[in-house]
Coordinates of C-alpha atoms and ligand atoms in Angstrom, one line a residue:
M259 CA -28.0 1.9 -28.6
K260 CA -25.0 -0.3 -29.0
A261 CA -23.8 -2.6 -26.2
V262 CA -22.0 -5.7 -25.5
V263 CA -24.5 -8.3 -25.5
A264 CA -23.9 -11.9 -24.1
Q265 CA -26.1 -14.2 -25.6
E266 CA -25.5 -17.3 -23.2
T267 CA -22.7 -18.6 -21.1
G268 CA -19.4 -19.4 -22.5
P269 CA -16.0 -18.4 -23.8
P270 CA -15.4 -14.5 -23.7
S271 CA -16.5 -14.8 -27.7
V272 CA -20.2 -15.3 -26.6
M273 CA -19.9 -11.2 -26.1
T274 CA -20.6 -9.2 -29.0
W275 CA -20.8 -5.3 -29.8
T276 CA -24.6 -5.1 -31.4
D277 CA -27.5 -3.1 -31.4
A278 CA -29.6 -3.5 -28.1
E279 CA -32.8 -1.8 -27.0
P280 CA -32.1 1.2 -25.0
P281 CA -33.4 1.2 -21.5
K282 CA -36.5 3.5 -20.2
P283 CA -36.1 4.8 -16.8
A284 CA -38.1 3.4 -14.0
P285 CA -39.8 6.2 -11.6
D286 CA -36.6 5.8 -9.5
E287 CA -33.9 5.4 -12.2
C288 CA -32.0 7.7 -14.0
V289 CA -30.6 6.8 -17.5
V290 CA -26.8 7.3 -17.8
K291 CA -24.7 7.8 -20.9
V292 CA -21.7 5.7 -20.4
E293 CA -18.2 7.3 -20.5
A294 CA -16.8 4.3 -19.2
C295 CA -17.1 0.9 -17.3
G296 CA -14.7 -1.2 -15.6
A297 CA -14.2 -4.9 -16.6
C298 CA -14.2 -6.9 -13.4
M299 CA -13.8 -10.6 -12.4
H300 CA -17.6 -10.7 -11.6
E301 CA -18.6 -10.3 -15.1
V302 CA -16.2 -13.3 -16.2
L303 CA -18.0 -15.6 -13.5
V304 CA -21.7 -14.2 -15.2
R305 CA -20.4 -14.8 -18.7
R306 CA -19.1 -18.5 -17.5
G307 CA -22.3 -19.2 -15.6
D308 CA -20.4 -19.6 -12.7
R309 CA -22.6 -17.4 -10.3
A310 CA -24.2 -19.3 -7.5
Q311 CA -27.3 -17.2 -7.9
G312 CA -27.5 -17.9 -11.7
T313 CA -27.9 -15.4 -14.5
G314 CA -30.4 -14.7 -17.1
F315 CA -29.3 -14.4 -20.7
P316 CA -29.0 -12.7 -23.1
I317 CA -27.4 -9.8 -20.7
I318 CA -25.5 -6.9 -20.9
P319 CA -22.5 -7.1 -18.3
G320 CA -20.7 -4.5 -16.3
H321 CA -21.1 -2.6 -12.8
E322 CA -18.6 -0.3 -12.7
V323 CA -20.1 2.7 -14.3
V324 CA -19.1 6.2 -14.8
G325 CA -21.5 8.5 -17.1
E326 CA -23.4 11.5 -17.5
V327 CA -27.3 11.5 -16.4
V328 CA -29.5 11.9 -19.8
E329 CA -33.0 11.3 -18.6
I330 CA -34.3 10.8 -15.1
G331 CA -37.6 8.8 -13.8
A332 CA -40.7 10.6 -12.5
D333 CA -39.8 10.4 -9.0
V334 CA -36.0 11.5 -9.4
V335 CA -35.1 14.6 -7.3
D336 CA -31.5 14.7 -6.3
F337 CA -30.2 14.1 -10.0
A338 CA -30.6 16.1 -13.2
A339 CA -29.7 15.4 -16.9
G340 CA -26.1 16.6 -17.0
D341 CA -24.9 15.4 -13.9
R342 CA -21.9 13.2 -13.9
V343 CA -22.3 10.2 -11.7
V344 CA -20.6 6.9 -10.8
A345 CA -22.8 3.7 -10.0
N346 CA -22.3 1.8 -6.7
Q347 CA -22.1 -1.5 -8.3
R348 CA -25.9 -2.2 -7.6
Q349 CA -28.7 -1.3 -10.0
R350 CA -30.9 -0.9 -6.8
V351 CA -31.0 -1.5 -2.9
C352 CA -34.7 -1.3 -1.3
G353 CA -33.5 1.5 1.0
K354 CA -36.2 0.3 3.5
C355 CA -35.1 -3.1 5.1
R356 CA -33.2 -3.5 8.2
E357 CA -29.7 -3.8 6.9
C358 CA -30.4 -0.6 4.3
R359 CA -31.6 1.4 7.4
M360 CA -28.2 0.3 9.3
G361 CA -26.2 1.5 6.5
R362 CA -25.3 -1.9 5.4
E363 CA -27.1 -2.1 2.2
T364 CA -24.3 -4.2 0.8
R365 CA -26.5 -7.1 2.5
C366 CA -30.0 -5.9 1.4
P367 CA -32.1 -9.0 0.5
R368 CA -33.6 -7.1 -2.2
K369 CA -30.4 -5.5 -3.8
V370 CA -29.7 -6.2 -7.6
F371 CA -26.3 -6.0 -9.1
L372 CA -26.0 -4.2 -12.4
G373 CA -25.3 -6.6 -15.2
D374 CA -26.5 -9.9 -13.3
I375 CA -29.4 -12.0 -13.0
G376 CA -31.1 -10.6 -16.2
L377 CA -30.4 -6.7 -15.4
N378 CA -28.7 -4.9 -18.0
G379 CA -25.2 -3.4 -17.0
G380 CA -22.7 -0.9 -18.1
Y381 CA -21.0 -2.5 -21.2
A382 CA -23.1 -0.2 -23.3
E383 CA -24.0 3.3 -24.3
L384 CA -26.6 3.5 -22.1
V385 CA -27.8 2.0 -18.6
A386 CA -30.7 2.5 -16.3
V387 CA -29.2 2.7 -12.5
S388 CA -31.7 3.7 -9.4
D389 CA -30.9 7.1 -8.0
G390 CA -30.0 5.2 -4.6
S391 CA -27.2 3.7 -6.4
L392 CA -25.6 6.9 -8.0
V393 CA -23.1 9.4 -6.5
K394 CA -22.5 12.7 -8.2
V395 CA -18.5 12.9 -9.2
P396 CA -16.6 16.0 -7.5
A397 CA -16.0 18.4 -10.3
G398 CA -12.0 17.8 -9.9
L399 CA -12.3 14.4 -10.8
T400 CA -12.4 14.5 -14.8
S401 CA -10.5 11.2 -15.5
P402 CA -12.8 8.2 -16.4
H403 CA -10.7 6.0 -14.0
V404 CA -13.2 7.1 -11.4
A405 CA -15.4 4.4 -12.7
I406 CA -13.7 1.7 -10.5
A407 CA -14.1 3.8 -7.3
S408 CA -16.7 1.4 -5.9
C409 CA -15.4 -2.1 -6.7
A410 CA -11.8 -1.8 -6.8
I411 CA -11.1 1.0 -4.3
G412 CA -14.3 1.1 -1.9
T413 CA -14.5 -2.6 -1.2
Q414 CA -10.9 -2.1 0.5
L415 CA -11.7 0.8 2.4
N416 CA -14.9 -1.1 3.7
A417 CA -12.5 -3.9 4.9
L418 CA -9.7 -1.7 6.1
R419 CA -11.6 1.1 8.1
D420 CA -15.0 -0.1 8.8
V421 CA -14.6 -4.1 9.4
A422 CA -10.9 -4.1 10.6
R423 CA -11.1 -1.0 12.1
L424 CA -7.3 -0.3 11.1
E425 CA -5.5 2.0 13.6
L426 CA -2.7 4.4 13.2
G427 CA 0.6 2.4 13.3
E428 CA -0.7 -0.7 12.8
T429 CA 0.7 -3.7 10.2
V430 CA -1.3 -4.7 7.4
L431 CA -0.6 -7.6 5.3
V432 CA -2.1 -7.2 1.6
T433 CA -2.6 -10.7 -0.3
G434 CA -2.7 -10.7 -3.9
A435 CA -1.1 -7.1 -3.8
G436 CA -0.3 -6.5 -7.4
G437 CA -3.9 -7.1 -8.6
G438 CA -6.8 -4.2 -9.3
V439 CA -7.9 -4.5 -5.7
G440 CA -4.8 -5.0 -3.9
L441 CA -2.8 -2.0 -5.1
H442 CA -5.5 0.3 -4.1
A443 CA -5.4 -1.6 -0.4
I444 CA -1.9 -0.7 0.0
Q445 CA -2.6 3.1 -0.9
L446 CA -5.5 3.3 1.7
A447 CA -3.6 1.3 4.2
K448 CA -0.5 3.7 3.9
A449 CA -3.1 6.8 3.8
M450 CA -4.2 5.5 7.1
G451 CA -0.8 5.4 8.9
A452 CA -0.1 1.5 8.5
R453 CA 3.1 -0.3 7.8
V454 CA 2.2 -2.5 4.6
V455 CA 3.3 -6.0 3.9
A456 CA 2.5 -7.1 0.5
Q457 CA 2.3 -10.7 -0.8
T458 CA 2.3 -11.3 -4.4
T459 CA 3.0 -14.4 -6.8
S460 CA 4.2 -12.2 -9.7
R461 CA 7.5 -11.1 -10.1
N462 CA 6.3 -8.4 -12.7
K463 CA 3.9 -7.0 -10.4
V464 CA 6.7 -6.0 -7.8
E465 CA 7.5 -2.8 -9.4
A466 CA 3.7 -1.6 -9.2
V467 CA 3.3 -2.9 -5.6
R468 CA 6.5 -0.7 -4.7
E469 CA 5.0 2.1 -6.4
A470 CA 1.8 1.7 -4.4
G471 CA 3.8 2.3 -1.2
A472 CA 4.4 -1.1 0.2
D473 CA 7.0 -1.3 2.8
E474 CA 7.8 -5.0 2.5
I475 CA 7.4 -7.4 -0.5
V476 CA 6.6 -10.8 0.1
L477 CA 7.4 -12.6 -3.1
V478 CA 6.4 -16.2 -3.3
E479 CA 5.7 -19.2 -5.7
R480 CA 1.9 -19.6 -6.4
G481 CA 0.7 -22.1 -3.7
A482 CA 3.7 -21.8 -1.4
D483 CA 3.4 -21.2 2.5
Y484 CA 4.4 -17.5 2.8
G485 CA 3.4 -17.6 6.7
K486 CA 7.1 -17.5 8.0
D487 CA 8.2 -14.9 5.2
V488 CA 5.5 -12.6 7.0
M489 CA 6.6 -13.3 10.3
D490 CA 10.3 -12.6 9.4
V491 CA 9.6 -9.4 7.9
T492 CA 7.4 -8.2 11.1
G493 CA 9.8 -9.4 13.3
G494 CA 8.2 -12.4 14.3
R495 CA 4.8 -10.4 15.7
G496 CA 2.8 -10.9 12.7
C497 CA 0.2 -8.5 11.1
D498 CA -2.4 -6.7 13.2
V499 CA -4.8 -6.7 9.9
V500 CA -4.8 -9.3 7.3
L501 CA -6.6 -8.5 4.0
E502 CA -7.3 -11.7 2.3
N503 CA -7.9 -11.0 -1.3
V504 CA -7.0 -14.3 -2.8
G505 CA -9.0 -16.5 -0.7
A506 CA -8.9 -20.3 0.3
A507 CA -5.7 -20.7 -1.7
S508 CA -3.7 -18.3 0.8
F509 CA -6.0 -18.6 3.6
A510 CA -3.8 -21.3 5.8
S511 CA -0.6 -19.0 5.2
S512 CA -2.5 -15.7 5.8
V513 CA -4.2 -16.8 9.1
K514 CA -0.7 -17.8 10.8
T515 CA 0.5 -14.2 10.4
V516 CA -2.3 -12.6 12.1
A517 CA -0.7 -11.0 15.4
L518 CA -2.0 -11.1 19.0
H519 CA -5.7 -9.4 18.8
G520 CA -5.4 -9.1 15.2
R521 CA -8.4 -9.3 12.5
L522 CA -8.3 -11.2 9.3
V523 CA -10.7 -9.9 6.7
L524 CA -12.0 -12.3 3.9
V525 CA -12.5 -10.0 0.7
G526 CA -11.9 -12.0 -2.6
E527 CA -12.1 -15.7 -3.6
V528 CA -10.4 -16.5 -6.9
Q529 CA -11.3 -20.1 -7.1
K530 CA -15.0 -21.1 -8.3
T531 CA -15.2 -24.1 -6.1
P532 CA -12.7 -23.1 -3.3
P533 CA -11.5 -26.2 -1.0
R534 CA -12.5 -26.4 2.7
V535 CA -9.8 -24.9 4.9
E536 CA -8.8 -26.1 8.5
A537 CA -9.7 -24.5 11.5
D538 CA -6.6 -24.4 14.2
L539 CA -8.8 -23.2 16.9
V540 CA -6.7 -23.8 19.6
G541 CA -4.1 -21.4 18.0
W542 CA -6.8 -19.2 16.8
R543 CA -8.0 -18.7 20.5
G544 CA -4.3 -18.4 22.0
R545 CA -4.2 -15.2 20.0
D546 CA -7.8 -13.6 20.3
I547 CA -8.0 -13.2 16.8
S548 CA -11.1 -12.3 14.7
I549 CA -12.0 -13.6 11.3
R550 CA -14.5 -11.2 9.5
S551 CA -15.5 -10.6 5.8
A552 CA -16.2 -7.5 3.6
A553 CA -18.1 -7.4 0.3
S554 CA -18.9 -4.6 -2.2
T555 CA -19.3 -0.8 -1.1
T556 CA -21.7 1.1 0.8
R557 CA -23.1 4.8 -0.9
R558 CA -21.1 6.3 2.1
Q559 CA -17.9 4.4 1.4
L560 CA -18.3 5.3 -2.2
E561 CA -18.5 9.2 -1.2
D562 CA -15.5 8.8 1.0
V563 CA -13.6 7.3 -1.9
L564 CA -14.5 10.1 -4.1
T565 CA -13.1 12.5 -1.6
L566 CA -10.2 10.6 -1.2
M567 CA -9.3 10.5 -4.8
E568 CA -10.0 14.3 -5.0
R569 CA -7.5 14.8 -2.2
G570 CA -4.9 12.7 -4.4
V571 CA -4.9 10.3 -1.2
V572 CA -5.8 7.3 -3.4
T573 CA -5.2 7.1 -7.2
P574 CA -7.0 4.6 -9.2
V575 CA -4.6 2.1 -11.1
V576 CA -5.9 1.5 -14.6
T577 CA -3.6 -0.5 -17.2
D578 CA -5.7 -0.7 -20.2
V579 CA -8.4 1.1 -21.7
L580 CA -10.2 -0.8 -24.6
P581 CA -13.1 0.1 -27.1
M582 CA -16.1 -2.3 -25.6
S583 CA -16.1 -4.1 -29.1
Q584 CA -12.9 -5.6 -27.4
A585 CA -14.9 -6.8 -24.5
P586 CA -13.8 -10.4 -25.1
R587 CA -10.1 -9.3 -25.2
A588 CA -10.8 -7.7 -21.5
H589 CA -11.9 -11.0 -20.1
Q590 CA -9.3 -12.9 -21.7
I591 CA -6.8 -10.7 -19.8
L592 CA -8.9 -10.9 -16.6
E593 CA -8.6 -14.6 -16.7
S594 CA -5.1 -14.9 -17.3
G595 CA -4.7 -13.1 -14.3
S596 CA -1.7 -10.8 -15.9
A597 CA -3.2 -7.6 -15.3
T598 CA -1.6 -5.1 -13.0
G599 CA -4.6 -2.6 -12.0
R600 CA -7.9 -2.3 -13.8
I601 CA -9.2 -2.7 -16.9
L602 CA -11.6 0.2 -18.6
L603 CA -13.9 -0.2 -21.4
V604 CA -15.3 2.8 -23.5
P605 CA -18.3 2.5 -25.8
D606 CA -16.7 2.5 -29.6
S607 CA -19.1 5.7 -30.5
A608 CA -16.8 7.8 -27.9
G609 CA -14.1 7.8 -30.5
Ligands
ZN269 ZN1 -16.2 -5.0 -10.1
ZN270 ZN1 -32.8 -3.2 1.6

């Protein structure tokens, strides 16, 4: 088969579209013929060697896979050749540990990500994924954009619904609102009956943020304190839920905007080695706020995202579709931070 192989850590050019050994399914795995694979900052970190857990090379990156099952392992019963499936970022979780049993498989200690630590991922014509990490795509969803359902949308559903417990009528601040996850957070929060304040540092992303449904847009210079701007557009009350998609660089501003009894959820971190942030314990305690975090997506959350997509409640925002041989170009776009929405890669052989 053909695949994008990164031979070693380095610049985007270490990735080449070349011949690779096709995967053989383990007993619990399906081999999926890749229709499309999202390009994600996670793979940029893998390629640069910036993952704290390390990485094995050579590697085929990619974890946002949609495609068709072409071969199944001996123990697979829920899938058959011909099923169109989407992967839930991970190649497998154990399904047996305390976290898995409690529906918190994103924290399974034995989880293995696709395209990470020596496990080949979805920038390829074929990829092997365990049956526990696959979900069948509803027949009504024919677009390859479904590839981003787990990473770009499911993570935000996790944060808003299951971690922040967003309630009808509350106000939500979405930071990094013009990016590939922020735009979906806006759509979800609106669908959940929230008023949405969107923070962005890019003037050229304002239109997309407005289109996604934001009620208020706070456009600020990169690095500027936007705490007062958010308080102004919320009548001095602040936001019940703050989705922190940027990380340490904007935390100090964000935490000031958390309303009484509000919840701040840490989702993204854009810096490799973020600085320490200060804790204003007296100020936080005086507002009874919670600071929590959310990572990736459970299979249930992915299924829910697919249902929401099928009903037209949330629409994946994809701005570029590139052949896999142009994976280096996709990474350059990601590293520049210029993309509004997500980037998809499709095998060159798909035409
Ligand atoms: Zn991703
Ligand atoms: Zn587990």
